[in-house]
CSV table of C-alpha atoms and ligand atoms in Angstrom, one decimal:
chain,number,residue,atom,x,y,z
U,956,UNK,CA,136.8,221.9,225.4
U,957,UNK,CA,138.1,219.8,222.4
U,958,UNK,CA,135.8,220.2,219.5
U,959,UNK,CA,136.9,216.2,218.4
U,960,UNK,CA,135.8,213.2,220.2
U,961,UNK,CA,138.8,211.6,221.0
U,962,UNK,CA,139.5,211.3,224.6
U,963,UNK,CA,142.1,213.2,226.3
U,964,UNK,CA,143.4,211.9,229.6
U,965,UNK,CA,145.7,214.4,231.6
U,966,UNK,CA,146.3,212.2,234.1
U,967,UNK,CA,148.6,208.8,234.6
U,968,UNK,CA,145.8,207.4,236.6
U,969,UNK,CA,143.2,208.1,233.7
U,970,UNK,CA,145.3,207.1,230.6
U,971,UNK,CA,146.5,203.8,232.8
U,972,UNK,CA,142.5,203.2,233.1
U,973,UNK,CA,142.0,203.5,229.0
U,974,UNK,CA,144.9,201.2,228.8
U,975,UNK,CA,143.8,198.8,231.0
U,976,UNK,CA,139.8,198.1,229.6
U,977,UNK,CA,141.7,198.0,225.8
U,978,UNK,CA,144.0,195.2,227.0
U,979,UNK,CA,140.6,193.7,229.1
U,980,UNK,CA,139.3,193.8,225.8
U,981,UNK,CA,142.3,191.7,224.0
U,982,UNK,CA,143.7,195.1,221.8
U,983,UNK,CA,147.4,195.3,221.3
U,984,UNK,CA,148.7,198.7,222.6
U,985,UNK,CA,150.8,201.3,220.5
U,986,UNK,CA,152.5,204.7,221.7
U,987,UNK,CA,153.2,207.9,219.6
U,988,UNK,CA,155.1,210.0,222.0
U,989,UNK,CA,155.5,213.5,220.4
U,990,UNK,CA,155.2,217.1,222.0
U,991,UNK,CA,152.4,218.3,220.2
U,992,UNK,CA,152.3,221.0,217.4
U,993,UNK,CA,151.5,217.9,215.1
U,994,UNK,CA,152.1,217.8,211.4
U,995,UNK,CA,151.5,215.2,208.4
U,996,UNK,CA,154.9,213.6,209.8
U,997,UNK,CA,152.7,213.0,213.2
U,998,UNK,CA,150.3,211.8,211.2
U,999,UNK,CA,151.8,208.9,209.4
U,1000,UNK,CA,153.3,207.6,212.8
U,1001,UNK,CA,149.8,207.2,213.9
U,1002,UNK,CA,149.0,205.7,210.7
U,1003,UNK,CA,152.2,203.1,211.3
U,1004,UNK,CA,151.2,202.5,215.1
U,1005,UNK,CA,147.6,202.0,214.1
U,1006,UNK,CA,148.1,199.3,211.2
U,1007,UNK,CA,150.5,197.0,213.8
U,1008,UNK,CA,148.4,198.0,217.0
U,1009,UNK,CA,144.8,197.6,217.8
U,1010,UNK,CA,144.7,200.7,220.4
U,1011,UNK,CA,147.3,203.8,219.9
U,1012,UNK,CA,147.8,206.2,222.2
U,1013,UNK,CA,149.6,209.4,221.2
U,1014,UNK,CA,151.2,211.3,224.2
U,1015,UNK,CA,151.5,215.1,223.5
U,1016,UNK,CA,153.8,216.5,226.2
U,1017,UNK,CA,156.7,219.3,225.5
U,1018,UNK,CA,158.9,217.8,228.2
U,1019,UNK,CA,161.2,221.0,229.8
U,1020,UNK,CA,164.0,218.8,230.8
U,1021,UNK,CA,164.9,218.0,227.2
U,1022,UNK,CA,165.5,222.1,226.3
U,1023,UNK,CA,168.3,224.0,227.0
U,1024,UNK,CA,168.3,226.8,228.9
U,1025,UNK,CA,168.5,229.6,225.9
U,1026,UNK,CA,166.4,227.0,223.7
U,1027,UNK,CA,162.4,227.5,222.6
U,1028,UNK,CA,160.6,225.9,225.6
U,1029,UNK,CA,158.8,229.0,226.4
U,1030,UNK,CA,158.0,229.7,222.4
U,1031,UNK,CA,157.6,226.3,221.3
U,1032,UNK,CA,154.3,225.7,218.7
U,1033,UNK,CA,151.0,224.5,220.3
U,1034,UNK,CA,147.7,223.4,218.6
U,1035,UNK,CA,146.1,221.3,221.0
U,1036,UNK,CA,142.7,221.4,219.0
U,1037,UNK,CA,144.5,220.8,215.9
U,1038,UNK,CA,146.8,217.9,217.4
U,1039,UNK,CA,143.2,216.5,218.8
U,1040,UNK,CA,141.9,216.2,215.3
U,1041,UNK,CA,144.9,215.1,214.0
U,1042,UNK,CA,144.8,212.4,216.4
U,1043,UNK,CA,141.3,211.2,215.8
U,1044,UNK,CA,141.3,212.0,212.2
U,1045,UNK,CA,144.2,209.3,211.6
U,1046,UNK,CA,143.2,206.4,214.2
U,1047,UNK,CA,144.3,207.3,217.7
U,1048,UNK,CA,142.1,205.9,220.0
U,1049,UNK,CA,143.3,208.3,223.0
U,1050,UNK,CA,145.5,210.9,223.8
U,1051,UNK,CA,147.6,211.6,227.1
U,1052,UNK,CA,148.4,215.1,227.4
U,1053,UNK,CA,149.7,215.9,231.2
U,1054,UNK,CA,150.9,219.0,232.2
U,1055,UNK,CA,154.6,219.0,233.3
U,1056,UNK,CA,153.5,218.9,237.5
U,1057,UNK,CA,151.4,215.1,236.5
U,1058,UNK,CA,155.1,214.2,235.1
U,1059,UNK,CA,157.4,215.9,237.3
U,1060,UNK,CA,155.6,215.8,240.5
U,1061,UNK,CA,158.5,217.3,243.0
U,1062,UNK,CA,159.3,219.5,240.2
U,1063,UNK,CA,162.3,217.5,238.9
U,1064,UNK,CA,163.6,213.7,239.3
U,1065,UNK,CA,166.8,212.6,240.9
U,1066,UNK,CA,166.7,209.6,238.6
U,1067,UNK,CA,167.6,210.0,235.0
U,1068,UNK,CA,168.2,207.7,231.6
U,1069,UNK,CA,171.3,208.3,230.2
U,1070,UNK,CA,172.8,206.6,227.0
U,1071,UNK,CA,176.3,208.2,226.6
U,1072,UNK,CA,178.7,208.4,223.9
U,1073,UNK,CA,175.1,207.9,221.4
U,1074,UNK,CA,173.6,211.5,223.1
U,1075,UNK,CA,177.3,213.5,223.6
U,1076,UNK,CA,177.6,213.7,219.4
U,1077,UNK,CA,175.7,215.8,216.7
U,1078,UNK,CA,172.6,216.9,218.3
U,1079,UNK,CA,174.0,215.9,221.8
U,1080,UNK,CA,177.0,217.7,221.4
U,1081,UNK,CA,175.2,221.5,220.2
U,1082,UNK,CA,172.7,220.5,222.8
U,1083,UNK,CA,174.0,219.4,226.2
U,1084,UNK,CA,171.8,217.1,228.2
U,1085,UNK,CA,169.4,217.1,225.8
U,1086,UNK,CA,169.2,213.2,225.4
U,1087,UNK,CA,169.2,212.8,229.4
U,1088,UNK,CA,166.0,214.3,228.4
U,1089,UNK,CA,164.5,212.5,225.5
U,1090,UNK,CA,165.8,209.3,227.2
U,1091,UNK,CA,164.1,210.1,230.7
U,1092,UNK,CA,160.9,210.8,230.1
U,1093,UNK,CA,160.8,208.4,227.3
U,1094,UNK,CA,161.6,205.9,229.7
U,1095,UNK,CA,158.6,207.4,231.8
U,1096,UNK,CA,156.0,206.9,228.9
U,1097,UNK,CA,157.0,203.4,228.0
U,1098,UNK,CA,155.9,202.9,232.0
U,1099,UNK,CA,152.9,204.7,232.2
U,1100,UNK,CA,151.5,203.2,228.8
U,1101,UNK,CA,154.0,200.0,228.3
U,1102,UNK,CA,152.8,199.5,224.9
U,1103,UNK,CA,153.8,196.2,222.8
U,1104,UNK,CA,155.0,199.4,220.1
U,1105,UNK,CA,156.5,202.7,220.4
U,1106,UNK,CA,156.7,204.4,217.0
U,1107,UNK,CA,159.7,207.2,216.4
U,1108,UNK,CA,160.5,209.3,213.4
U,1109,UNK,CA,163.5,208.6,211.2
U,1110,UNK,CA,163.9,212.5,211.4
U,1111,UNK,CA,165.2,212.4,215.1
U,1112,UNK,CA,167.7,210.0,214.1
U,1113,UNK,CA,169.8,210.3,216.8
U,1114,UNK,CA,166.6,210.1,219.2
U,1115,UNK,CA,165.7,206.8,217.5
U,1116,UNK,CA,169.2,205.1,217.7
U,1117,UNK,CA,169.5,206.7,221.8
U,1118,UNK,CA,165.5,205.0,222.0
U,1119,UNK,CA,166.7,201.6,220.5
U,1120,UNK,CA,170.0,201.7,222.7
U,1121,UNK,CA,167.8,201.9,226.0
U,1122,UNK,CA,164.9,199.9,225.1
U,1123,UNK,CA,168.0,197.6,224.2
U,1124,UNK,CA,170.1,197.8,227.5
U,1125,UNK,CA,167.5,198.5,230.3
U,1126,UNK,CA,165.6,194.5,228.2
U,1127,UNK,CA,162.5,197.2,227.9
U,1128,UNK,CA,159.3,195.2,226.4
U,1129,UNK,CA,158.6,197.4,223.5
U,1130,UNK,CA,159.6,197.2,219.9
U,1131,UNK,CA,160.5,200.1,218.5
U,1132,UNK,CA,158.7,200.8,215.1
U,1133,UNK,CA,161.0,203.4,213.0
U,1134,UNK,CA,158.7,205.6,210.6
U,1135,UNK,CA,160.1,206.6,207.3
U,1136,UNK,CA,160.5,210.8,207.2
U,1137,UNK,CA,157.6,213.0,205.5
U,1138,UNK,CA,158.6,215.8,203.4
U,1139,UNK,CA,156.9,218.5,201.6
U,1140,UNK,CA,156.5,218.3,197.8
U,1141,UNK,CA,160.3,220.6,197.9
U,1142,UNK,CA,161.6,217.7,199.8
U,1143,UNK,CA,161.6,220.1,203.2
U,1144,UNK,CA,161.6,217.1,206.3
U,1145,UNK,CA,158.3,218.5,208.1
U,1146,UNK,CA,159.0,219.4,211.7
U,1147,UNK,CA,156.8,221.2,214.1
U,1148,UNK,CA,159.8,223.5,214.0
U,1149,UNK,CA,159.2,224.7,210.1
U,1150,UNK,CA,156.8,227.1,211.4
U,1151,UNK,CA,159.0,229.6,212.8
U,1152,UNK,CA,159.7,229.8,208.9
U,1153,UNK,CA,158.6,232.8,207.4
U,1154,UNK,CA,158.7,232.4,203.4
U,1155,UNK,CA,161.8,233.3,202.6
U,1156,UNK,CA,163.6,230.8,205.0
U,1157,UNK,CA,160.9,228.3,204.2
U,1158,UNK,CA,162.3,228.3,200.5
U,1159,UNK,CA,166.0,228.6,201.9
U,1160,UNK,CA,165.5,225.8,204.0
U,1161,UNK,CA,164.9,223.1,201.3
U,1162,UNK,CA,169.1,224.1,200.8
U,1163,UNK,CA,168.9,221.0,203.8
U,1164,UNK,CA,167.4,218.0,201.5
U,1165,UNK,CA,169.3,219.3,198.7
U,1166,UNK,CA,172.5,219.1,200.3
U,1167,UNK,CA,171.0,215.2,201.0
U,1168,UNK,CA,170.1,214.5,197.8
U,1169,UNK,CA,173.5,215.2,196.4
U,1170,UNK,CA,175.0,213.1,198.9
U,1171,UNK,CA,173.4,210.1,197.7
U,1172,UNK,CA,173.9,211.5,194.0
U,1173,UNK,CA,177.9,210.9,194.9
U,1174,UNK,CA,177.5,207.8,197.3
U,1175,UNK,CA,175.2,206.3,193.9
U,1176,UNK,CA,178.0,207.4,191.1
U,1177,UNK,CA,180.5,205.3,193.5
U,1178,UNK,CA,182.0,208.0,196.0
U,1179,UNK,CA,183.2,206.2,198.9
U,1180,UNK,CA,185.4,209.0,200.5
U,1181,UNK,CA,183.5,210.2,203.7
U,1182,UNK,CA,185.2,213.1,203.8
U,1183,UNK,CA,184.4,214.5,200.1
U,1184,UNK,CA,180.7,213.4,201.3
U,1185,UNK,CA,180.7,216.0,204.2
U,1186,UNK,CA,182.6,218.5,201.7
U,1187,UNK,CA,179.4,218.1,199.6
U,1188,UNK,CA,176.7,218.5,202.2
U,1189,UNK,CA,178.7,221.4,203.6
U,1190,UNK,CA,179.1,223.3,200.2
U,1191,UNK,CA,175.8,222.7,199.6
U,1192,UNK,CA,174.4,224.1,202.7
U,1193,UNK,CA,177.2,226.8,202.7
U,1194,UNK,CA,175.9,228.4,199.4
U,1195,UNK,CA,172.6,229.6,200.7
U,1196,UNK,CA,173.5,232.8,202.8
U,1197,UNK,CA,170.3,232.4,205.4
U,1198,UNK,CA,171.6,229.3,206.3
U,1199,UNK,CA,173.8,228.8,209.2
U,1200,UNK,CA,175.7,225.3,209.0
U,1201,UNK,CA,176.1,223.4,212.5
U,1202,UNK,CA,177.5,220.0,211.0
U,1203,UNK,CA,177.5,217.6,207.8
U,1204,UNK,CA,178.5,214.5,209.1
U,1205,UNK,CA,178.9,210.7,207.6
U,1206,UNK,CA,178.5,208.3,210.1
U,1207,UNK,CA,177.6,204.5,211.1
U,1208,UNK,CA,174.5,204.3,211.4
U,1209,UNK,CA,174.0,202.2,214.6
U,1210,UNK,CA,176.9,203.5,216.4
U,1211,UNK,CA,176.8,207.3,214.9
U,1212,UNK,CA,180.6,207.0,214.6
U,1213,UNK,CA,182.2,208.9,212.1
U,1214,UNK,CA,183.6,206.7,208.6
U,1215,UNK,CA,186.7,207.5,206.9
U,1216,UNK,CA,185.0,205.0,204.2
U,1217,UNK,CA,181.5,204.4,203.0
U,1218,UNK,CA,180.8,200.8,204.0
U,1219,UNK,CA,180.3,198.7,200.7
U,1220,UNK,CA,177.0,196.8,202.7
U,1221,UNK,CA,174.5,199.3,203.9
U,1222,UNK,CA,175.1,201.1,207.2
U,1223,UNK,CA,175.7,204.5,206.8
U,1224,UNK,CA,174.0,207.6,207.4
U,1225,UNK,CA,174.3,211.5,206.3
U,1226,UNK,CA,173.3,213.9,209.4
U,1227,UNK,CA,173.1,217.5,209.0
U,1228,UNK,CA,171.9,220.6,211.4
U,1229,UNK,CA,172.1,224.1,209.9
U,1230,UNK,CA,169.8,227.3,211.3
U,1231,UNK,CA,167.5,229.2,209.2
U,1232,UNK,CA,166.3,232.5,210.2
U,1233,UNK,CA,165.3,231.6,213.8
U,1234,UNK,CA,164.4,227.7,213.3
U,1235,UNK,CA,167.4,225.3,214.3
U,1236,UNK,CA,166.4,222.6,211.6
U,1237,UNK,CA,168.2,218.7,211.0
U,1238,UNK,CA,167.7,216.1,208.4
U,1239,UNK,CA,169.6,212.5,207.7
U,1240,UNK,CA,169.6,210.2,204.9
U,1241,UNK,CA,170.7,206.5,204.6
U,1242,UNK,CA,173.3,206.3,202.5
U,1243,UNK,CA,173.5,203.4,199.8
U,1244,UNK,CA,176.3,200.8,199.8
O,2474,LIG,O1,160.5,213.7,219.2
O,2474,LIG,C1,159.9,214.2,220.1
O,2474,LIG,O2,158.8,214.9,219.8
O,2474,LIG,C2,160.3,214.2,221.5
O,2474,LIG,O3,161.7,214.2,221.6
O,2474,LIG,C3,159.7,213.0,222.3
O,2474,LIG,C4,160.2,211.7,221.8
O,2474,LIG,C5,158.2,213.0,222.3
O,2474,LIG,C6,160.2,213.1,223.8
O,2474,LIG,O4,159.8,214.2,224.4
């Protein structure tokens, strides 16, 4: 039993039926997908959805098919009475939290979402057929809620550009509301993932944003080499010993290719994964022309 109010509807039937009497009622519908474990990042997308969107619902649903077999499925954070005051405390009007058998009924699907070239780089590429998964069951929540919004964190930048492609391709009826990151007051990106942290890593960790803010130090003073932009979000990361560099990478930031150049008009991005201690962590900024 939740201690908060808001309800919590575990089935596709149920949630459909909350959806259904809001737009009887004439209320424009909003989604926060996210897998639970929620944070102050959470928080402000429900914020966002809820000042565009007269009814949000906020899915909370670690989806299996978007982990890799040696990744944190089986140890990934959950607060479900925490994430249900979260909710209600910032303007969700209901949550939908089904186990994996309401969403994967046979125990898998033989129809996927796939958006390659987007989901084979960065993330994609240290995390094979991760973005089949995002992209999939994605796809399934836009059709069980089909909100007029979906909001998405600027965090998972990759997510949001693979979100924006499908929504794009597949003429999806959503608009896709990007929500600005939330860091800590050390300018750590807060992810549900920060709290396999103990407090040494958690202070190695802010090595990440630093590495960012450096970039855009250079890109400000007028570098426009791409390469000596990596070199500097690489050296960066590279001098704190408990952290383990995956990649520093400038790149468009629609297409995710990589620039020789910083564009002089806005467009590109800084993406960078490194592991601390046992948390695989990623950040991005937006460059300025
Ligand atoms: O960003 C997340 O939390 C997940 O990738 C999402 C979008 C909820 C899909 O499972």
């Amino acid at each position: 039993m939740s201690r908060s109010e808001i309800p919590v509807a575990s089935s596709i039937a149920s949630v459909r039926d909350f959806i259904a009497a809001a737009r009887q009622s004439g209320k424009s519908i909003g989604l926060v997908p996210t897998m639970g474990a929620l944070h102050e990042g959470h928080a402000e997308l429900v914020r966002r959805c809820r000042s565009e969107c007269s009814f949000v619902v906020v899915s909370i649903f670690v989806n299996p098919t978007q982990f890799g077999p040696k990744e944190d499925l089986a140890k990934y954070p959950r607060s479900p009475e925490a994430d249900h005051e979260l909710c209600q405390a910032n303007g969700a009007d209901v949550i939908f939290e089904p186990s994996p058998a309401e969403m994967y009924p046979t125990g898998g699907l033989a129809t996927f979402v796939e958006v390659p070239g987007l989901s084979d780089v960065l993330e994609g590429a240290s995390r094979p057929g991760h973005f089949r998964g995002v992209a999939t069951v994605v796809a399934k929540l836009l059709n069980i809620v089909q909100p007029d919004v979906a909001a998405f964190g600027r965090k998972d930048y990759q997510q949001l550009c693979v979100i924006r492609r499908m929504v794009t391709d597949l003429d999806l009826p959503v608009r896709i509301l990007p929500v600005p990151i939330v860091r800590d007051a050390d300018g750590l990106a807060m992810s549900s993932r920060n709290r396999y942290l103990n407090a040494q890593e958690r202070v190695a960790a802010t090595v990440l944003s630093k590495s960012l803010h450096r970039a855009v130090a250079a890109a400000r003073g007028g570098e426009r080499s791409a390469d000596r932009i990596r070199q500097i979000l690489a050296e960066t990361i590279e001098s704190e010993h408990m952290a383990k560099l995956d990649y520093a990478e400038v790149a468009d930031s629609e297409t995710l290719t990589p620039l020789d150049q910083l564009p002089t008009t806005s467009g590109a991005v800084a993406l960078i994964a490194a592991r601390v201690g046992p948390a695989r962590l990623i950040d991005n900024v937006v460059l300025p022309a």
